[in-house]
């Protein structure tokens, strides 16, 4: 195989491999995990990204992709099922171009190697806690929170500065800048509501993507520092790692496209 003439994989084969690799039947989720919109039956070029926005769909079409694989797909439980307005534009664009749309939400947060939490740990040099079999120790709702230690001891200010460099985005940080950070808990994306679970674990710092008003008070009153490093920024690395794994498995060409999102 070569980059100029990639192999092809059938849509069915890819879907089955993704279902097994990401163990999608282990999750109760808010959106369907798997092939959300069926397109062409053979796939040579795949685009991966964080969210199936109109902008990302257009980039995938421009690149003549056969499939788009994202963390934030469509058909969320809390949204209207009607296909109107901006949603109609997205759906029409995907159907008109015979694009396969795959979405993997919680399974792509949780995967022990390819998942957003595992990949964020790698990017931020965190060493996840593991059990006797080497699997990450997780806790909180749906076992989505990871914990571990810093590879080198750092103050909160140093940790924040290194995070800003690693993610190319200034994190929102609450806590004493001089506090030494040893134990960390993290959950990518919008997991600010799980901060109490992290506090209960006795960590020094809780990292997630987004912030809510009460996180400020919880951090000040518990002494556990809080960091919101960006929902998008913390969830880039799972889709990218998944794409690399697909390219390796099937020899297809995969391009990760990062469309910046400040939230
Ligand atoms: Zn998310």
mmCIF file of C-alpha atoms and ligand atoms in Angstrom:
data_model
loop_
_atom_site.group_PDB
_atom_site.id
_atom_site.type_symbol
_atom_site.label_atom_id
_atom_site.label_comp_id
_atom_site.label_asym_id
_atom_site.label_seq_id
_atom_site.Cartn_x
_atom_site.Cartn_y
_atom_site.Cartn_z
ATOM 1 C CA UNK A 1 0.000 0.000 0.000
ATOM 2 C CA UNK A 2 1.084 3.600 -0.451
ATOM 3 C CA UNK A 3 -0.317 6.994 0.385
ATOM 4 C CA UNK A 4 -1.127 7.670 -3.257
ATOM 5 C CA UNK A 5 -3.208 4.504 -3.743
ATOM 6 C CA UNK A 6 -4.841 3.646 -0.435
ATOM 7 C CA UNK A 7 -6.545 0.343 0.187
ATOM 8 C CA UNK A 8 -10.313 0.170 0.466
ATOM 9 C CA UNK A 9 -12.412 -1.273 3.260
ATOM 10 C CA UNK A 10 -16.115 -2.048 3.093
ATOM 11 C CA UNK A 11 -18.336 0.135 5.223
ATOM 12 C CA UNK A 12 -19.682 -2.978 6.942
ATOM 13 C CA UNK A 13 -16.243 -4.305 7.820
ATOM 14 C CA UNK A 14 -15.156 -0.954 9.203
ATOM 15 C CA UNK A 15 -18.317 -0.620 11.265
ATOM 16 C CA UNK A 16 -17.883 -4.114 12.735
ATOM 17 C CA UNK A 17 -14.245 -3.501 13.565
ATOM 18 C CA UNK A 18 -15.059 -0.194 15.239
ATOM 19 C CA UNK A 19 -17.906 -1.768 17.233
ATOM 20 C CA UNK A 20 -15.588 -4.503 18.532
ATOM 21 C CA UNK A 21 -12.590 -2.245 19.128
ATOM 22 C CA UNK A 22 -14.559 0.412 20.993
ATOM 23 C CA UNK A 23 -16.822 -2.161 22.704
ATOM 24 C CA UNK A 24 -19.862 -0.062 21.930
ATOM 25 C CA UNK A 25 -22.341 -2.533 23.487
ATOM 26 C CA UNK A 26 -20.788 -1.829 26.913
ATOM 27 C CA UNK A 27 -22.190 1.724 26.957
ATOM 28 C CA UNK A 28 -25.539 3.387 27.644
ATOM 29 C CA UNK A 29 -25.168 6.575 25.645
ATOM 30 C CA UNK A 30 -27.024 9.735 24.606
ATOM 31 C CA UNK A 31 -26.522 9.193 20.882
ATOM 32 C CA UNK A 32 -26.147 6.121 18.658
ATOM 33 C CA UNK A 33 -22.607 4.745 18.487
ATOM 34 C CA UNK A 34 -21.703 3.452 15.045
ATOM 35 C CA UNK A 35 -22.765 4.225 11.478
ATOM 36 C CA UNK A 36 -25.275 7.068 11.888
ATOM 37 C CA UNK A 37 -25.749 7.808 8.187
ATOM 38 C CA UNK A 38 -24.934 5.178 5.544
ATOM 39 C CA UNK A 39 -23.073 6.345 2.436
ATOM 40 C CA UNK A 40 -20.877 4.637 -0.128
ATOM 41 C CA UNK A 41 -20.297 0.895 0.558
ATOM 42 C CA UNK A 42 -16.515 1.115 0.038
ATOM 43 C CA UNK A 43 -14.197 3.459 1.897
ATOM 44 C CA UNK A 44 -10.745 4.601 0.777
ATOM 45 C CA UNK A 45 -10.378 7.953 2.443
ATOM 46 C CA UNK A 46 -11.584 8.881 5.914
ATOM 47 C CA UNK A 47 -11.692 12.230 7.668
ATOM 48 C CA UNK A 48 -11.791 12.270 11.481
ATOM 49 C CA UNK A 49 -12.623 15.192 13.742
ATOM 50 C CA UNK A 50 -14.290 16.152 17.000
ATOM 51 C CA UNK A 51 -17.767 17.225 15.855
ATOM 52 C CA UNK A 52 -19.859 16.564 12.733
ATOM 53 C CA UNK A 53 -20.425 20.270 12.146
ATOM 54 C CA UNK A 54 -21.282 21.705 8.735
ATOM 55 C CA UNK A 55 -17.746 23.119 8.484
ATOM 56 C CA UNK A 56 -16.164 19.707 9.073
ATOM 57 C CA UNK A 57 -18.573 18.014 6.648
ATOM 58 C CA UNK A 58 -17.588 20.543 3.977
ATOM 59 C CA UNK A 59 -13.899 19.873 4.588
ATOM 60 C CA UNK A 60 -14.483 16.133 4.303
ATOM 61 C CA UNK A 61 -16.334 16.620 1.016
ATOM 62 C CA UNK A 62 -13.566 18.898 -0.277
ATOM 63 C CA UNK A 63 -11.073 16.143 0.501
ATOM 64 C CA UNK A 64 -13.306 13.612 -1.312
ATOM 65 C CA UNK A 65 -13.640 11.539 1.835
ATOM 66 C CA UNK A 66 -15.874 8.462 1.823
ATOM 67 C CA UNK A 67 -16.415 8.573 5.563
ATOM 68 C CA UNK A 68 -16.404 11.071 8.391
ATOM 69 C CA UNK A 69 -15.719 9.681 11.882
ATOM 70 C CA UNK A 70 -16.371 11.942 14.872
ATOM 71 C CA UNK A 71 -16.743 11.973 18.638
ATOM 72 C CA UNK A 72 -19.815 14.228 18.563
ATOM 73 C CA UNK A 73 -22.162 12.820 15.943
ATOM 74 C CA UNK A 74 -25.885 13.431 15.582
ATOM 75 C CA UNK A 75 -29.285 12.339 16.942
ATOM 76 C CA UNK A 76 -28.815 13.251 20.608
ATOM 77 C CA UNK A 77 -31.506 12.132 23.036
ATOM 78 C CA UNK A 78 -32.343 15.644 24.245
ATOM 79 C CA UNK A 79 -32.704 17.259 20.817
ATOM 80 C CA UNK A 80 -35.750 17.496 18.559
ATOM 81 C CA UNK A 81 -35.808 14.615 16.046
ATOM 82 C CA UNK A 82 -37.073 16.947 13.294
ATOM 83 C CA UNK A 83 -34.682 17.647 10.431
ATOM 84 C CA UNK A 84 -34.976 21.404 10.036
ATOM 85 C CA UNK A 85 -32.774 24.504 9.864
ATOM 86 C CA UNK A 86 -29.014 24.002 10.291
ATOM 87 C CA UNK A 87 -29.582 20.301 10.996
ATOM 88 C CA UNK A 88 -31.232 19.926 7.576
ATOM 89 C CA UNK A 89 -28.181 21.506 5.950
ATOM 90 C CA UNK A 90 -25.856 19.017 7.639
ATOM 91 C CA UNK A 91 -28.007 15.999 6.758
ATOM 92 C CA UNK A 92 -28.533 17.137 3.146
ATOM 93 C CA UNK A 93 -24.804 17.724 2.638
ATOM 94 C CA UNK A 94 -23.922 14.241 3.932
ATOM 95 C CA UNK A 95 -26.635 12.467 1.897
ATOM 96 C CA UNK A 96 -25.955 14.444 -1.313
ATOM 97 C CA UNK A 97 -22.307 13.431 -1.160
ATOM 98 C CA UNK A 98 -22.808 9.776 -0.245
ATOM 99 C CA UNK A 99 -20.661 10.319 2.854
ATOM 100 C CA UNK A 100 -20.714 7.708 5.637
ATOM 101 C CA UNK A 101 -21.070 9.343 9.043
ATOM 102 C CA UNK A 102 -19.794 7.404 12.061
ATOM 103 C CA UNK A 103 -20.173 8.736 15.601
ATOM 104 C CA UNK A 104 -18.563 7.349 18.779
ATOM 105 C CA UNK A 105 -19.308 9.200 21.975
ATOM 106 C CA UNK A 106 -18.702 7.561 25.390
ATOM 107 C CA UNK A 107 -16.835 4.559 23.891
ATOM 108 C CA UNK A 108 -14.304 7.023 22.487
ATOM 109 C CA UNK A 109 -13.942 8.781 25.848
ATOM 110 C CA UNK A 110 -13.341 5.554 27.712
ATOM 111 C CA UNK A 111 -11.156 3.341 25.476
ATOM 112 C CA UNK A 112 -8.039 2.417 27.506
ATOM 113 C CA UNK A 113 -5.620 3.314 24.698
ATOM 114 C CA UNK A 114 -7.388 5.224 21.917
ATOM 115 C CA UNK A 115 -9.880 7.107 24.091
ATOM 116 C CA UNK A 116 -9.927 10.817 24.886
ATOM 117 C CA UNK A 117 -8.999 10.253 28.549
ATOM 118 C CA UNK A 118 -6.084 7.969 27.701
ATOM 119 C CA UNK A 119 -4.820 10.330 25.033
ATOM 120 C CA UNK A 120 -5.178 13.428 27.236
ATOM 121 C CA UNK A 121 -3.043 11.679 29.840
ATOM 122 C CA UNK A 122 -0.356 11.131 27.207
ATOM 123 C CA UNK A 123 -0.504 14.760 26.042
ATOM 124 C CA UNK A 124 -0.314 16.137 29.616
ATOM 125 C CA UNK A 125 2.287 13.577 30.856
ATOM 126 C CA UNK A 126 -0.048 12.015 33.431
ATOM 127 C CA UNK A 127 0.514 8.443 34.567
ATOM 128 C CA UNK A 128 -2.894 6.768 34.915
ATOM 129 C CA UNK A 129 -3.611 4.537 37.913
ATOM 130 C CA UNK A 130 -3.903 0.932 36.751
ATOM 131 C CA UNK A 131 -5.150 -2.315 38.285
ATOM 132 C CA UNK A 132 -3.322 -5.674 38.453
ATOM 133 C CA UNK A 133 -4.103 -6.367 34.789
ATOM 134 C CA UNK A 134 -2.780 -3.000 33.625
ATOM 135 C CA UNK A 135 -6.237 -1.568 32.951
ATOM 136 C CA UNK A 136 -6.905 2.045 33.987
ATOM 137 C CA UNK A 137 -8.687 2.481 37.320
ATOM 138 C CA UNK A 138 -11.745 4.665 36.715
ATOM 139 C CA UNK A 139 -14.570 6.001 38.881
ATOM 140 C CA UNK A 140 -17.589 8.312 38.936
ATOM 141 C CA UNK A 141 -20.720 8.188 36.751
ATOM 142 C CA UNK A 142 -20.358 5.463 34.082
ATOM 143 C CA UNK A 143 -16.751 5.054 35.313
ATOM 144 C CA UNK A 144 -15.735 7.934 33.083
ATOM 145 C CA UNK A 145 -13.234 9.668 35.382
ATOM 146 C CA UNK A 146 -9.577 8.672 35.345
ATOM 147 C CA UNK A 147 -7.003 9.299 38.032
ATOM 148 C CA UNK A 148 -3.234 9.225 38.172
ATOM 149 C CA UNK A 149 -0.142 11.177 39.050
ATOM 150 C CA UNK A 150 2.029 13.780 37.394
ATOM 151 C CA UNK A 151 5.149 12.297 35.841
ATOM 152 C CA UNK A 152 7.082 15.139 37.489
ATOM 153 C CA UNK A 153 6.009 17.172 40.493
ATOM 154 C CA UNK A 154 4.751 20.582 39.454
ATOM 155 C CA UNK A 155 2.966 23.548 40.961
ATOM 156 C CA UNK A 156 -0.515 24.353 39.706
ATOM 157 C CA UNK A 157 0.915 27.398 37.879
ATOM 158 C CA UNK A 158 3.522 25.249 36.100
ATOM 159 C CA UNK A 159 0.965 22.598 35.274
ATOM 160 C CA UNK A 160 -1.364 25.242 33.814
ATOM 161 C CA UNK A 161 1.428 26.746 31.709
ATOM 162 C CA UNK A 162 2.435 23.314 30.360
ATOM 163 C CA UNK A 163 -1.212 22.498 29.610
ATOM 164 C CA UNK A 164 -1.555 25.756 27.666
ATOM 165 C CA UNK A 165 1.452 24.801 25.541
ATOM 166 C CA UNK A 166 0.373 21.181 25.060
ATOM 167 C CA UNK A 167 -3.209 22.039 24.043
ATOM 168 C CA UNK A 168 -2.432 25.377 22.384
ATOM 169 C CA UNK A 169 -5.153 26.961 24.488
ATOM 170 C CA UNK A 170 -5.155 28.854 27.792
ATOM 171 C CA UNK A 171 -7.005 26.773 30.421
ATOM 172 C CA UNK A 172 -9.345 28.282 33.028
ATOM 173 C CA UNK A 173 -7.756 27.481 36.403
ATOM 174 C CA UNK A 174 -9.097 27.883 39.964
ATOM 175 C CA UNK A 175 -6.773 27.233 42.908
ATOM 176 C CA UNK A 176 -3.591 28.331 44.644
ATOM 177 C CA UNK A 177 -0.958 28.746 41.886
ATOM 178 C CA UNK A 178 1.765 27.561 44.271
ATOM 179 C CA UNK A 179 -0.041 24.338 45.211
ATOM 180 C CA UNK A 180 2.015 21.225 44.425
ATOM 181 C CA UNK A 181 0.088 18.891 42.124
ATOM 182 C CA UNK A 182 0.748 15.188 42.667
ATOM 183 C CA UNK A 183 -2.578 13.376 42.241
ATOM 184 C CA UNK A 184 -4.857 14.340 39.353
ATOM 185 C CA UNK A 185 -8.305 13.235 38.192
ATOM 186 C CA UNK A 186 -9.567 14.009 34.706
ATOM 187 C CA UNK A 187 -12.493 13.510 32.363
ATOM 188 C CA UNK A 188 -12.488 15.163 28.938
ATOM 189 C CA UNK A 189 -15.358 17.231 27.563
ATOM 190 C CA UNK A 190 -18.291 18.509 29.598
ATOM 191 C CA UNK A 191 -17.675 16.681 32.887
ATOM 192 C CA UNK A 192 -17.658 19.707 35.197
ATOM 193 C CA UNK A 193 -20.685 18.202 36.981
ATOM 194 C CA UNK A 194 -18.543 15.279 38.166
ATOM 195 C CA UNK A 195 -16.148 17.409 40.214
ATOM 196 C CA UNK A 196 -17.459 16.125 43.565
ATOM 197 C CA UNK A 197 -16.460 12.570 42.579
ATOM 198 C CA UNK A 198 -12.923 13.813 42.012
ATOM 199 C CA UNK A 199 -12.914 15.682 45.339
ATOM 200 C CA UNK A 200 -14.050 12.465 47.065
ATOM 201 C CA UNK A 201 -10.983 10.710 45.628
ATOM 202 C CA UNK A 202 -8.675 13.143 47.425
ATOM 203 C CA UNK A 203 -6.849 14.386 44.326
ATOM 204 C CA UNK A 204 -4.999 17.701 44.130
ATOM 205 C CA UNK A 205 -6.467 18.767 40.780
ATOM 206 C CA UNK A 206 -9.518 17.944 38.649
ATOM 207 C CA UNK A 207 -9.281 18.565 34.899
ATOM 208 C CA UNK A 208 -12.189 18.601 32.477
ATOM 209 C CA UNK A 209 -13.133 20.523 29.343
ATOM 210 C CA UNK A 210 -15.830 22.972 30.401
ATOM 211 C CA UNK A 211 -16.626 24.942 33.550
ATOM 212 C CA UNK A 212 -19.809 25.815 35.449
ATOM 213 C CA UNK A 213 -20.324 28.583 37.966
ATOM 214 C CA UNK A 214 -20.202 26.268 40.981
ATOM 215 C CA UNK A 215 -16.787 24.812 40.084
ATOM 216 C CA UNK A 216 -15.212 28.037 41.352
ATOM 217 C CA UNK A 217 -16.751 27.656 44.800
ATOM 218 C CA UNK A 218 -16.148 23.907 44.955
ATOM 219 C CA UNK A 219 -12.453 24.416 44.222
ATOM 220 C CA UNK A 220 -12.064 27.223 46.760
ATOM 221 C CA UNK A 221 -13.955 25.413 49.511
ATOM 222 C CA UNK A 222 -12.497 21.917 48.996
ATOM 223 C CA UNK A 223 -8.918 22.950 48.249
ATOM 224 C CA UNK A 224 -8.989 20.710 45.139
ATOM 225 C CA UNK A 225 -7.841 22.802 42.193
ATOM 226 C CA UNK A 226 -10.028 22.927 39.072
ATOM 227 C CA UNK A 227 -9.010 23.264 35.453
ATOM 228 C CA UNK A 228 -11.280 23.662 32.407
ATOM 229 C CA UNK A 229 -8.942 23.047 29.485
ATOM 230 C CA UNK A 230 -11.563 23.200 26.699
ATOM 231 C CA UNK A 231 -14.216 20.703 25.606
ATOM 232 C CA UNK A 232 -12.913 20.627 22.056
ATOM 233 C CA UNK A 233 -9.246 20.868 23.057
ATOM 234 C CA UNK A 234 -9.460 17.897 25.440
ATOM 235 C CA UNK A 235 -11.344 15.741 22.911
ATOM 236 C CA UNK A 236 -9.157 16.141 19.821
ATOM 237 C CA UNK A 237 -6.835 13.305 20.627
ATOM 238 C CA UNK A 238 -9.232 10.341 20.760
ATOM 239 C CA UNK A 239 -10.569 10.834 17.215
ATOM 240 C CA UNK A 240 -6.997 11.336 15.999
ATOM 241 C CA UNK A 241 -5.725 8.170 17.694
ATOM 242 C CA UNK A 242 -8.706 6.203 16.387
ATOM 243 C CA UNK A 243 -7.944 7.388 12.852
ATOM 244 C CA UNK A 244 -4.316 6.305 13.175
ATOM 245 C CA UNK A 245 -5.466 2.856 14.356
ATOM 246 C CA UNK A 246 -7.860 2.523 11.388
ATOM 247 C CA UNK A 247 -5.123 3.504 8.915
ATOM 248 C CA UNK A 248 -2.826 0.908 10.447
ATOM 249 C CA UNK A 249 -5.490 -1.819 10.446
ATOM 250 C CA UNK A 250 -6.904 -1.340 6.932
ATOM 251 C CA UNK A 251 -4.328 0.668 4.973
ATOM 252 C CA UNK A 252 -6.901 3.309 4.101
ATOM 253 C CA UNK A 253 -5.957 6.967 4.072
ATOM 254 C CA UNK A 254 -7.097 8.893 7.153
ATOM 255 C CA UNK A 255 -6.850 12.640 7.763
ATOM 256 C CA UNK A 256 -7.591 14.244 11.132
ATOM 257 C CA UNK A 257 -8.982 17.751 10.714
ATOM 258 C CA UNK A 258 -8.888 20.093 13.706
ATOM 259 C CA UNK A 259 -11.298 23.000 13.277
ATOM 260 C CA UNK A 260 -10.601 25.249 16.220
ATOM 261 C CA UNK A 261 -13.335 25.780 18.780
ATOM 262 C CA UNK A 262 -12.609 28.026 21.788
ATOM 263 C CA UNK A 263 -15.177 26.203 23.979
HETATM 264 ZN ZN1 LIG B 1 -17.643 15.835 24.231
#
